[in-house]
Amino acid sequence: MRVLSIIAILLVGLIAVNAATYSESEYQTQFVKYMKKFHKLYDVDEFFSRYANFKASLEQIDEHNAQKLSWTMALNPHSDLSKSEFRSMKTGYVRRNPNSRRVASTFDLEVADVPASVDWRSQNAVTPVKDQGQCGSCWSFSATGSMEGAWAIAKGELISLSEQQLVDCSGKEGDDGCDGGLMDDAFQFVIDNNGICTEESYPYQGVDGTCKTTCKKVVTISSFTDVPTMNETALQLAVINQPVSIAVEADQSYWQNYEKGIVTSAGCGTNLDHGVLIVGYGTENNVDYWIVKNSWGGSWGESGYIRLIRNKDECGLAMDPSFPNVGSSVRKF
């Protein structure tokens, strides 16, 4: 009886393994469907490497989804990238020495004033999801997102701002275009430049370019504030008032093939490499989460967004938050 039980267990395990694998012809069929769905065209030199990356992603997706966790993965336009390609093309946050961050003062906010949920998208303070392409300019999208939100809340006008201007022009402040940068440096450029232009007047190209000075500056900020590091209570208080720029580690398959749900993975990592934007927070099935706007286009994740569990420093999100201030009203911690 004991032997029969062991054999039964092994058979169940074998069935589970077989269910998560494909024959070569099935892989090929899935790859053709993938290419058609996401309009992929490859030259001869890259075809087989893309196919290998696709197979690895498909296996990771099936293995993850079989666990029935609070979030799922799915094929998307980035599933044919290797891990190194994904990191170099889709991230770009360059963290400075944590000891060089500005020291922020503290303030008190009554607990009764903290709403159960916030979503700045419903308050006309968030522009549509954008796409950084194959340029490591995530930091510029995070920075424009928080400035767009701060300006909309203060002035009642939502204006899409130019990431390309930041990519081309903020080198003096410490940014390095498609090779990476920092949201605080982008804020400092806008202060030094006495403003930033619109997306329309200085459109995004996704490559390093020569700084242009002919566009009209439409949005200004007076300063910026660093939220106390590793303090999600302070981060929540900041998000109550406006969208907030954050950095995360996004070079893992959790991000590359994310589809929907609340990410709760302890293996997400804290090696910050990607700038994104918190636009709100909420609770689902007793799980608290952050609403995070990404810059990989609307076909990724939840229409361009990802939800990360709150109060766990998921993916290092509480390590380097900051936000811009519009006008003379400066909110400090």
Coordinates of C-alpha atoms in Angstrom, one line a residue:
M1 CA 0.0 0.0 0.0
R2 CA 2.8 2.4 0.9
V3 CA 4.6 1.7 -2.5
L4 CA 1.3 2.3 -4.4
S5 CA 0.9 5.6 -2.6
I6 CA 4.4 6.7 -3.5
I7 CA 3.8 5.8 -7.1
A8 CA 0.5 7.7 -7.2
I9 CA 2.3 10.8 -5.8
L10 CA 5.0 10.5 -8.5
L11 CA 2.4 10.1 -11.2
V12 CA 0.6 13.3 -10.1
G13 CA 3.9 15.2 -10.1
L14 CA 4.7 13.9 -13.5
I15 CA 1.3 14.9 -14.9
A16 CA 1.8 18.4 -13.4
V17 CA 5.3 18.7 -15.0
N18 CA 4.0 17.5 -18.4
A19 CA 1.1 20.0 -18.2
A20 CA 3.5 22.9 -17.9
T21 CA 5.7 21.9 -20.9
Y22 CA 5.3 22.0 -24.7
S23 CA 6.5 20.0 -27.6
E24 CA 8.8 21.9 -30.0
S25 CA 6.0 22.2 -32.5
E26 CA 3.7 23.7 -29.8
Y27 CA 6.4 26.2 -28.9
Q28 CA 6.7 27.1 -32.5
T29 CA 3.0 27.6 -32.9
Q30 CA 2.9 29.7 -29.8
F31 CA 5.8 31.8 -31.1
V32 CA 4.1 32.5 -34.4
K33 CA 0.9 33.6 -32.6
Y34 CA 3.1 35.8 -30.3
M35 CA 4.8 37.4 -33.4
K36 CA 1.4 38.2 -35.0
K37 CA -0.2 39.5 -31.9
F38 CA 2.6 41.9 -31.0
H39 CA 3.7 42.7 -34.6
K40 CA 7.2 41.3 -34.2
L41 CA 9.6 41.1 -37.2
Y42 CA 13.1 39.6 -36.7
D43 CA 16.1 39.4 -39.0
V44 CA 17.9 36.1 -39.5
D45 CA 20.6 36.9 -37.0
E46 CA 18.2 37.5 -34.1
F47 CA 15.4 35.1 -34.8
F48 CA 16.6 32.1 -32.8
S49 CA 17.7 34.1 -29.8
R50 CA 14.3 35.8 -29.7
Y51 CA 12.7 32.3 -29.9
A52 CA 14.8 31.1 -27.0
N53 CA 13.9 34.1 -24.9
F54 CA 10.3 33.6 -25.7
K55 CA 10.4 29.9 -24.7
A56 CA 12.0 30.8 -21.4
S57 CA 9.4 33.5 -20.7
L58 CA 6.5 31.1 -21.5
E59 CA 7.9 28.5 -19.1
Q60 CA 8.3 31.1 -16.3
I61 CA 4.8 32.3 -17.0
D62 CA 3.2 28.8 -16.8
E63 CA 5.2 27.9 -13.7
H64 CA 4.2 31.1 -11.9
N65 CA 0.5 31.0 -12.9
A66 CA 0.3 27.4 -11.7
Q67 CA 1.0 28.6 -8.2
K68 CA -2.4 30.5 -8.1
L69 CA -0.9 33.6 -6.4
S70 CA -2.4 37.1 -6.1
W71 CA -1.0 38.1 -9.4
T72 CA -0.5 36.6 -12.8
M73 CA 2.0 36.8 -15.6
A74 CA 1.4 36.7 -19.4
L75 CA 3.2 37.2 -22.7
N76 CA 3.7 40.8 -23.7
P77 CA 5.9 42.8 -26.1
H78 CA 8.9 42.4 -23.8
S79 CA 8.7 38.6 -23.4
D80 CA 11.3 38.0 -26.2
L81 CA 14.0 40.0 -24.5
S82 CA 16.8 38.5 -22.5
K83 CA 17.2 39.6 -18.9
S84 CA 20.2 41.8 -19.8
E85 CA 18.4 43.3 -22.8
F86 CA 15.3 44.0 -20.7
R87 CA 17.3 45.7 -18.0
S88 CA 19.3 47.9 -20.4
M89 CA 16.3 48.9 -22.6
K90 CA 13.4 49.2 -20.1
T91 CA 15.0 50.6 -16.9
G92 CA 17.6 53.3 -16.4
Y93 CA 17.4 54.6 -12.8
V94 CA 20.8 55.3 -11.4
R95 CA 20.9 55.5 -7.7
R96 CA 23.2 57.9 -5.9
N97 CA 24.8 57.3 -2.5
P98 CA 21.8 57.2 -0.1
N99 CA 23.7 59.5 2.3
S100 CA 23.5 62.2 -0.3
R101 CA 19.7 62.5 -0.1
R102 CA 18.3 65.7 1.3
V103 CA 17.3 65.7 4.9
A104 CA 13.6 66.2 5.3
S105 CA 11.8 67.7 8.3
T106 CA 8.7 66.0 9.9
F107 CA 5.1 66.9 10.1
D108 CA 2.0 65.4 11.7
L109 CA -1.2 64.4 10.0
E110 CA -4.2 63.1 11.9
V111 CA -5.1 59.5 11.2
A112 CA -8.7 60.5 10.6
D113 CA -7.5 62.6 7.6
V114 CA -6.0 59.5 5.8
P115 CA -8.5 58.2 3.2
A116 CA -8.9 54.4 2.7
S117 CA -8.0 54.8 -1.0
V118 CA -6.6 57.4 -3.4
D119 CA -6.5 57.3 -7.2
W120 CA -5.2 60.5 -8.9
R121 CA -6.3 59.1 -12.3
S122 CA -9.9 59.8 -11.3
Q123 CA -9.0 63.4 -10.4
N124 CA -7.5 64.4 -13.9
A125 CA -4.0 64.5 -12.5
V126 CA -2.4 61.6 -14.5
T127 CA -1.6 61.6 -18.2
P128 CA -2.1 58.5 -20.4
V129 CA 0.5 55.8 -20.1
K130 CA 3.6 56.5 -22.2
D131 CA 6.3 54.2 -23.6
Q132 CA 10.1 54.8 -23.2
G133 CA 10.9 52.4 -26.0
Q134 CA 14.5 51.0 -26.0
C135 CA 15.9 54.0 -24.1
G136 CA 16.9 53.8 -20.5
S137 CA 14.9 57.0 -19.7
C138 CA 12.5 55.7 -17.2
W139 CA 13.6 58.4 -14.7
S140 CA 12.4 61.1 -17.1
F141 CA 8.9 59.6 -17.3
S142 CA 8.7 59.2 -13.6
A143 CA 9.7 62.9 -13.2
T144 CA 7.3 64.2 -15.8
G145 CA 4.5 62.2 -14.3
S146 CA 5.0 63.7 -10.8
M147 CA 5.3 67.2 -12.2
E148 CA 2.2 66.7 -14.4
G149 CA 0.3 65.6 -11.3
A150 CA 1.6 68.4 -9.1
W151 CA 0.8 71.1 -11.7
A152 CA -2.7 69.7 -12.4
I153 CA -3.6 69.6 -8.7
A154 CA -2.2 73.1 -8.1
K155 CA -3.4 74.8 -11.3
G156 CA -6.3 72.7 -12.5
E157 CA -4.6 72.0 -15.9
L158 CA -3.2 68.6 -16.9
I159 CA -0.4 69.0 -19.4
S160 CA 1.7 66.2 -20.9
L161 CA 5.4 67.2 -20.4
S162 CA 8.5 66.5 -22.4
E163 CA 10.6 63.5 -21.4
Q164 CA 12.9 64.2 -24.4
Q165 CA 13.8 67.6 -23.1
L166 CA 15.0 66.0 -19.9
V167 CA 16.9 63.3 -21.8
D168 CA 18.6 65.9 -24.0
C169 CA 19.2 68.7 -21.6
S170 CA 19.6 67.7 -18.0
G171 CA 23.2 66.4 -18.2
K172 CA 24.6 69.3 -16.2
E173 CA 22.4 68.2 -13.3
G174 CA 23.7 64.6 -13.4
D175 CA 21.4 62.7 -15.8
D176 CA 22.8 60.7 -18.7
G177 CA 20.0 60.5 -21.2
C178 CA 19.2 56.9 -22.4
D179 CA 22.0 55.6 -20.2
G180 CA 20.1 56.5 -17.1
G181 CA 19.3 59.3 -14.6
L182 CA 17.6 60.3 -11.5
M183 CA 14.2 62.0 -10.9
D184 CA 15.6 64.5 -8.4
D185 CA 18.2 65.6 -11.0
A186 CA 15.4 66.0 -13.5
F187 CA 13.5 68.2 -11.0
Q188 CA 16.6 70.3 -10.5
F189 CA 17.0 70.8 -14.2
V190 CA 13.4 72.2 -14.4
I191 CA 14.2 74.6 -11.6
D192 CA 17.5 75.7 -13.2
N193 CA 15.8 76.0 -16.6
N194 CA 12.9 78.0 -15.2
G195 CA 10.4 75.5 -16.6
I196 CA 9.8 72.5 -18.9
C197 CA 8.1 72.3 -22.3
T198 CA 5.1 70.3 -23.5
E199 CA 5.4 66.8 -25.0
E200 CA 3.8 68.2 -28.2
S201 CA 6.4 71.0 -28.6
Y202 CA 9.4 68.7 -27.7
P203 CA 8.2 65.2 -28.7
Y204 CA 9.8 62.0 -27.5
Q205 CA 12.3 60.3 -29.8
G206 CA 13.7 57.5 -27.5
V207 CA 17.3 58.3 -28.4
D208 CA 19.8 60.8 -27.0
G209 CA 19.6 64.1 -28.9
T210 CA 20.9 67.7 -28.9
C211 CA 19.3 70.0 -26.4
K212 CA 16.8 72.4 -28.0
T213 CA 15.9 75.7 -26.4
T214 CA 13.2 76.9 -28.7
C215 CA 10.2 75.2 -27.2
K216 CA 7.9 77.2 -24.9
K217 CA 8.1 76.4 -21.1
V218 CA 4.7 75.8 -19.7
V219 CA 5.2 74.2 -16.2
T220 CA 7.5 75.3 -13.4
I221 CA 8.3 73.9 -10.0
S222 CA 9.8 75.7 -7.1
S223 CA 11.5 72.8 -5.3
F224 CA 11.3 69.1 -4.6
T225 CA 11.1 67.0 -1.5
D226 CA 12.6 63.6 -0.7
V227 CA 10.2 61.4 1.4
P228 CA 11.9 59.8 4.4
T229 CA 13.4 56.6 3.2
M230 CA 11.9 53.2 4.2
N231 CA 8.8 54.9 5.6
E232 CA 5.6 53.8 3.8
T233 CA 3.5 55.8 6.2
A234 CA 5.2 59.0 5.1
L235 CA 4.9 57.8 1.5
Q236 CA 1.2 57.3 1.9
L237 CA 0.8 60.9 3.4
A238 CA 2.7 62.2 0.3
V239 CA 0.5 60.3 -2.1
I240 CA -2.6 61.7 -0.5
N241 CA -1.5 65.1 -1.8
Q242 CA -0.1 64.2 -5.2
P243 CA 1.5 61.5 -7.4
V244 CA 5.0 60.6 -6.2
S245 CA 8.1 59.4 -8.0
I246 CA 9.7 56.2 -6.8
A247 CA 12.4 53.8 -7.8
V248 CA 12.1 50.0 -7.8
E249 CA 14.0 46.9 -8.9
A250 CA 12.3 45.9 -12.1
D251 CA 14.9 43.6 -13.8
Q252 CA 13.1 40.4 -12.7
S253 CA 10.7 38.3 -14.6
Y254 CA 8.0 39.5 -12.2
W255 CA 8.1 42.8 -14.0
Q256 CA 9.0 41.7 -17.5
N257 CA 5.9 39.4 -17.8
Y258 CA 3.5 41.0 -15.3
E259 CA -0.1 40.8 -16.3
K260 CA -2.5 41.7 -13.4
G261 CA -3.0 41.5 -9.7
I262 CA -1.1 42.6 -6.6
V263 CA 2.5 41.7 -6.6
T264 CA 3.6 40.2 -3.3
S265 CA 6.8 38.5 -4.2
A266 CA 9.6 38.6 -1.6
G267 CA 12.1 37.9 -4.3
C268 CA 11.4 41.2 -6.1
G269 CA 14.7 42.7 -4.9
T270 CA 15.9 46.1 -3.8
N271 CA 18.6 46.8 -6.3
L272 CA 16.9 49.9 -7.6
D273 CA 17.1 50.3 -11.4
H274 CA 13.7 51.7 -12.6
G275 CA 11.9 55.0 -12.0
V276 CA 8.1 54.8 -11.9
L277 CA 5.2 56.8 -10.4
I278 CA 2.8 56.0 -7.6
V279 CA -0.6 57.5 -8.4
G280 CA -2.6 56.1 -5.6
Y281 CA -3.3 53.2 -3.2
G282 CA -6.2 50.9 -2.1
T283 CA -7.1 47.6 -0.7
E284 CA -8.4 44.4 -2.3
N285 CA -9.4 41.2 -0.5
N286 CA -7.7 42.7 2.6
V287 CA -4.5 43.2 0.8
D288 CA -3.2 46.8 0.8
Y289 CA -1.5 47.9 -2.5
W290 CA 0.0 50.8 -4.3
I291 CA -1.1 51.8 -7.8
V292 CA 2.0 52.3 -9.9
K293 CA 2.2 53.9 -13.4
N294 CA 4.9 52.4 -15.6
S295 CA 6.4 53.7 -18.9
W296 CA 6.3 50.5 -21.0
G297 CA 3.1 51.3 -22.9
G298 CA -0.5 50.3 -22.4
S299 CA -0.1 46.7 -23.6
W300 CA 1.9 45.8 -20.5
G301 CA 0.4 44.9 -17.1
E302 CA -2.9 46.4 -16.1
S303 CA -3.2 48.8 -19.1
G304 CA 0.3 50.1 -18.3
Y305 CA 0.0 49.9 -14.5
I306 CA 1.2 47.5 -11.8
R307 CA -0.1 47.0 -8.3
L308 CA 2.5 46.4 -5.5
I309 CA 1.7 45.3 -2.0
R310 CA 1.9 48.1 0.6
N311 CA 4.0 48.2 3.8
K312 CA 6.5 45.5 2.6
D313 CA 8.9 47.8 0.7
E314 CA 8.0 45.7 -2.3
C315 CA 10.8 45.9 -5.0
G316 CA 12.5 48.6 -2.9
L317 CA 9.7 51.1 -3.5
A318 CA 10.1 53.0 -0.2
M319 CA 13.9 53.6 -0.6
D320 CA 14.0 56.7 -2.8
P321 CA 10.6 58.5 -3.1
S322 CA 10.4 62.2 -4.0
F323 CA 8.0 64.7 -5.4
P324 CA 8.1 68.3 -6.9
N325 CA 6.5 71.4 -5.3
V326 CA 4.6 73.9 -7.4
G327 CA 4.6 77.6 -6.3
S328 CA 5.4 78.7 -2.8
S329 CA 3.6 75.9 -1.0
V330 CA 6.4 73.5 -0.1
R331 CA 5.3 70.3 1.7
K332 CA 8.0 68.9 3.9
F333 CA 8.4 65.9 6.2

